[in-house]
XYZ file of N, CA and C in Angstrom:
282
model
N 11.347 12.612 18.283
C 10.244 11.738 18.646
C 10.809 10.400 19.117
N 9.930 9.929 19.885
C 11.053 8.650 20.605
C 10.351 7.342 20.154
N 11.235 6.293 20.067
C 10.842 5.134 19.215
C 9.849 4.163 19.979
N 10.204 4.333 21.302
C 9.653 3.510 22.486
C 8.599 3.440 22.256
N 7.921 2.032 21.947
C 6.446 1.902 21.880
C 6.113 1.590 20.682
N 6.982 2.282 19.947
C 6.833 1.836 18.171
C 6.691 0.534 17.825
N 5.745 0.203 16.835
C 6.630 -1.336 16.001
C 6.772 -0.853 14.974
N 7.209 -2.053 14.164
C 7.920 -1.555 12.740
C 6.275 -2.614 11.999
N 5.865 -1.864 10.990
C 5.103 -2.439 9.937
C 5.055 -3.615 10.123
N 4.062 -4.133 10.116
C 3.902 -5.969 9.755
C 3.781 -6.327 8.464
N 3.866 -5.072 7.384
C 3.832 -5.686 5.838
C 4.852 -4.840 5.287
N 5.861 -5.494 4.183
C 6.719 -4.571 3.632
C 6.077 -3.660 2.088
N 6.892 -2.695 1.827
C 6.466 -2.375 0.305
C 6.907 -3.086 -0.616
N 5.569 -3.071 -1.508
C 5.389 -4.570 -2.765
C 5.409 -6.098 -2.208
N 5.107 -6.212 -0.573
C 4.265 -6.909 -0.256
C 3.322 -7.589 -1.102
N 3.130 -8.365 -1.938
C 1.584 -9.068 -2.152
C 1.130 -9.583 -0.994
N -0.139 -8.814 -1.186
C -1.513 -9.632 0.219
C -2.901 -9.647 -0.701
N -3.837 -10.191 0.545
C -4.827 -10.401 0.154
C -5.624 -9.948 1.034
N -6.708 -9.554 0.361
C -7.921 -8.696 1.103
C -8.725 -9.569 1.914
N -8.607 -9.376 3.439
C -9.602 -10.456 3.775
C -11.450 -9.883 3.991
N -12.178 -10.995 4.499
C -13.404 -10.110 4.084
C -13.638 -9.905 5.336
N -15.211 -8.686 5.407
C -15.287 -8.489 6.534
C -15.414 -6.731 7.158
N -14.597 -6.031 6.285
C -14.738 -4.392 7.137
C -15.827 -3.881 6.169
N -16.896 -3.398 6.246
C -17.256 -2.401 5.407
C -16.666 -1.474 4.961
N -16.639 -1.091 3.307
C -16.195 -0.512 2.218
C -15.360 -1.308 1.718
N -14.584 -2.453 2.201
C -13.720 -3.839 1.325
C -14.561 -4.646 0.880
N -16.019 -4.506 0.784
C -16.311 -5.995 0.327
C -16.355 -6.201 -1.065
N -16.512 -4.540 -1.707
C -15.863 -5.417 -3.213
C -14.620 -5.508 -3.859
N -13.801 -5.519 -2.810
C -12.091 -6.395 -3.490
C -11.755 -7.245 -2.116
N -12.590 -7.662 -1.115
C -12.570 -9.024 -0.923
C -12.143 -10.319 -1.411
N -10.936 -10.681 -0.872
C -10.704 -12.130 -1.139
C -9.684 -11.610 -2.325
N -9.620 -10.580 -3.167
C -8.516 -9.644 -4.075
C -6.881 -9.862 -3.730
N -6.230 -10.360 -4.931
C -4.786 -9.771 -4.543
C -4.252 -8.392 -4.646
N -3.839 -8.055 -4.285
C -2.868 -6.476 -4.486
C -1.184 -6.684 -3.990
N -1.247 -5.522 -4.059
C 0.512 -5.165 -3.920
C 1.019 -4.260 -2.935
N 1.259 -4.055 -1.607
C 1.476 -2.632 -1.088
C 2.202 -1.860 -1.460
N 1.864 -0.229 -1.803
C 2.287 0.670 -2.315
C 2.894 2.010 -1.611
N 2.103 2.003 -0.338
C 2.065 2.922 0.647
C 1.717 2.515 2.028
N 2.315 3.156 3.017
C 1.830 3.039 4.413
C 1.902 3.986 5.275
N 1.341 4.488 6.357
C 0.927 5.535 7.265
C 0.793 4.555 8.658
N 1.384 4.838 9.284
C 0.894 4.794 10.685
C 0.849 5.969 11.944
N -0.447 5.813 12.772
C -0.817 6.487 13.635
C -1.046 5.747 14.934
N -0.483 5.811 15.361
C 0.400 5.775 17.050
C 1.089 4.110 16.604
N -0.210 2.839 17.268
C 0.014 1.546 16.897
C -0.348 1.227 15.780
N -1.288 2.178 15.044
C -2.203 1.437 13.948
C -1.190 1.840 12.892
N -1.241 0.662 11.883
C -0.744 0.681 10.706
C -1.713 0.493 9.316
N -2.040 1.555 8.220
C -3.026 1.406 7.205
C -2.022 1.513 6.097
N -2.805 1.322 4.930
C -2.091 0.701 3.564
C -2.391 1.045 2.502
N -1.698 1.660 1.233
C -2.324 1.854 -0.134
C -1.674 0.564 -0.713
N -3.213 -0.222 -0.755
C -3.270 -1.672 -2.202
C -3.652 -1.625 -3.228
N -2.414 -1.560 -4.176
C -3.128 -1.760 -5.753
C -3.776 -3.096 -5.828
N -4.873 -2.702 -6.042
C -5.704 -4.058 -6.532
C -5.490 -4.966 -8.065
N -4.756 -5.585 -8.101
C -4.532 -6.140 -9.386
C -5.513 -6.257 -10.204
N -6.467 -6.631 -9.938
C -7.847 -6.678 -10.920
C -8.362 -5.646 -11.357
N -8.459 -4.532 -10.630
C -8.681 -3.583 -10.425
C -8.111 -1.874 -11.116
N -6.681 -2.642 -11.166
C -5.771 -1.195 -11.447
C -5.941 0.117 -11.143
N -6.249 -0.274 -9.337
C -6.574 0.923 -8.638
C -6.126 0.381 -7.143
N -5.790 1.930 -6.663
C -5.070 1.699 -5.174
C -6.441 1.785 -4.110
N -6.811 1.114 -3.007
C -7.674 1.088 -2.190
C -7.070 1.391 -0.956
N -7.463 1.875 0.392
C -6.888 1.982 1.508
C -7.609 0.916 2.223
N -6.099 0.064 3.339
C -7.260 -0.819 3.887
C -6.076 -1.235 5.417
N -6.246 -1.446 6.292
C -5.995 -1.413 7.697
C -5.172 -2.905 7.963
N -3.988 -2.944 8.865
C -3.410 -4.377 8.581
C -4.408 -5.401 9.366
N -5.370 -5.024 9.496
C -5.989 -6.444 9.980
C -7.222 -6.859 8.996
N -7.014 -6.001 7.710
C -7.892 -6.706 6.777
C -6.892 -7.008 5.824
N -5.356 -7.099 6.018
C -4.766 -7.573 5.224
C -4.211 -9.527 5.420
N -3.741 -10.014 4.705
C -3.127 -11.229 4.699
C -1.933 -11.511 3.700
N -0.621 -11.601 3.983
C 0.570 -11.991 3.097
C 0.390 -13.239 2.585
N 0.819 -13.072 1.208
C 1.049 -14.363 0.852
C 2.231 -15.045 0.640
N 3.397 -14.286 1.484
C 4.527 -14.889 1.534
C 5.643 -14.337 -0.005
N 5.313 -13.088 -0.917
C 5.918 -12.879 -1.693
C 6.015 -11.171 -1.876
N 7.298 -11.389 -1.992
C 7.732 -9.265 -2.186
C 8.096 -9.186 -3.882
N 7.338 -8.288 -4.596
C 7.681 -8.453 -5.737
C 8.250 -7.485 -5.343
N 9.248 -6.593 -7.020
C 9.872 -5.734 -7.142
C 9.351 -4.219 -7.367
N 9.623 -3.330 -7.037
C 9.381 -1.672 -7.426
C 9.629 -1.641 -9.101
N 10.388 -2.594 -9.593
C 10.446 -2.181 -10.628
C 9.022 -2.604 -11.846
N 8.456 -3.380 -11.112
C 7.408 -4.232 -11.430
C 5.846 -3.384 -11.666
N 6.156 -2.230 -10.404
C 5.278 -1.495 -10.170
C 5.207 0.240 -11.194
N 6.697 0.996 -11.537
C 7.586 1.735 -11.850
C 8.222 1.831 -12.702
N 8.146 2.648 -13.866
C 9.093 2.805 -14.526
C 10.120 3.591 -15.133
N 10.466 4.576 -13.545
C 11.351 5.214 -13.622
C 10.714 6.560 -14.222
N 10.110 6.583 -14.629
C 9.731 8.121 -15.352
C 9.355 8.995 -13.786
N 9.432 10.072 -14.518
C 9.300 11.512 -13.468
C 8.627 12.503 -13.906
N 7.468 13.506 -13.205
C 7.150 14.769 -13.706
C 7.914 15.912 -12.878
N 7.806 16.813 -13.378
C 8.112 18.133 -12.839
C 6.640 19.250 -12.357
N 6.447 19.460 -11.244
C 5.780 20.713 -10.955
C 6.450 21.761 -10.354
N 5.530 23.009 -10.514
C 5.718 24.079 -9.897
C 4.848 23.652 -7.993
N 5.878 24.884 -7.127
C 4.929 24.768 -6.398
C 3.599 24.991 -6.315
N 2.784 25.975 -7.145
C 1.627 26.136 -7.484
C 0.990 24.975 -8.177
N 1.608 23.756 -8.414
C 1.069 22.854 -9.185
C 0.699 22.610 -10.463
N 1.932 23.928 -11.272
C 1.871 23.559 -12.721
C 2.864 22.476 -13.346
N 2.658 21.522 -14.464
C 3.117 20.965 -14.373
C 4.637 21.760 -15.225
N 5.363 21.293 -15.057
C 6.915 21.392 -15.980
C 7.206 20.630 -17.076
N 8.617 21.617 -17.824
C 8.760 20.380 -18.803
C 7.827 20.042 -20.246
């Protein structure tokens, strides 16, 4: 696949941002800090899994309802190393 045309993310992981207001289905963690956890992009567009700090839940939300606040916390912050095991059928292991 060829890179041409690509950009690279405008937010890193564990990013802190803030929810700005404005898209319908954000308006109740509006104005919210979170953390980025995840990202997907499709062609130019770039979308986002934000743990909502208040919240202690991940929301999906698009980089133009996001805003940095200028700080990358750590994975370890988020993580603590633990692991499960499944089957491919989705039992768990262990």
């Amino acid at each position: 696949m060829s890179e041409i045309g690509m950009r690279s993310s405008p937010f890193a992981f564990y990013e802190e941002v803030r929810v700005k207001a404005g898209r319908a289905g954000l308006e109740e963690v509006a104005g919210e800090l979170g953390a980025v956890l995840g990202s997907s992009q499709d062609g130019e567009r770039w979308s986002y899994a934000i743990l909502i700090y208040s919240r202690g839940a991940t929301w999906g939300a698009d980089e133009d309802d996001l805003v940095s606040t200028g700080r990358i916390r750590t994975r370890e912050e988020f993580y603590d190393g633990a692991a499960v095991r499944v089957s491919e059928d989705g039992q768990l292991l262990d």
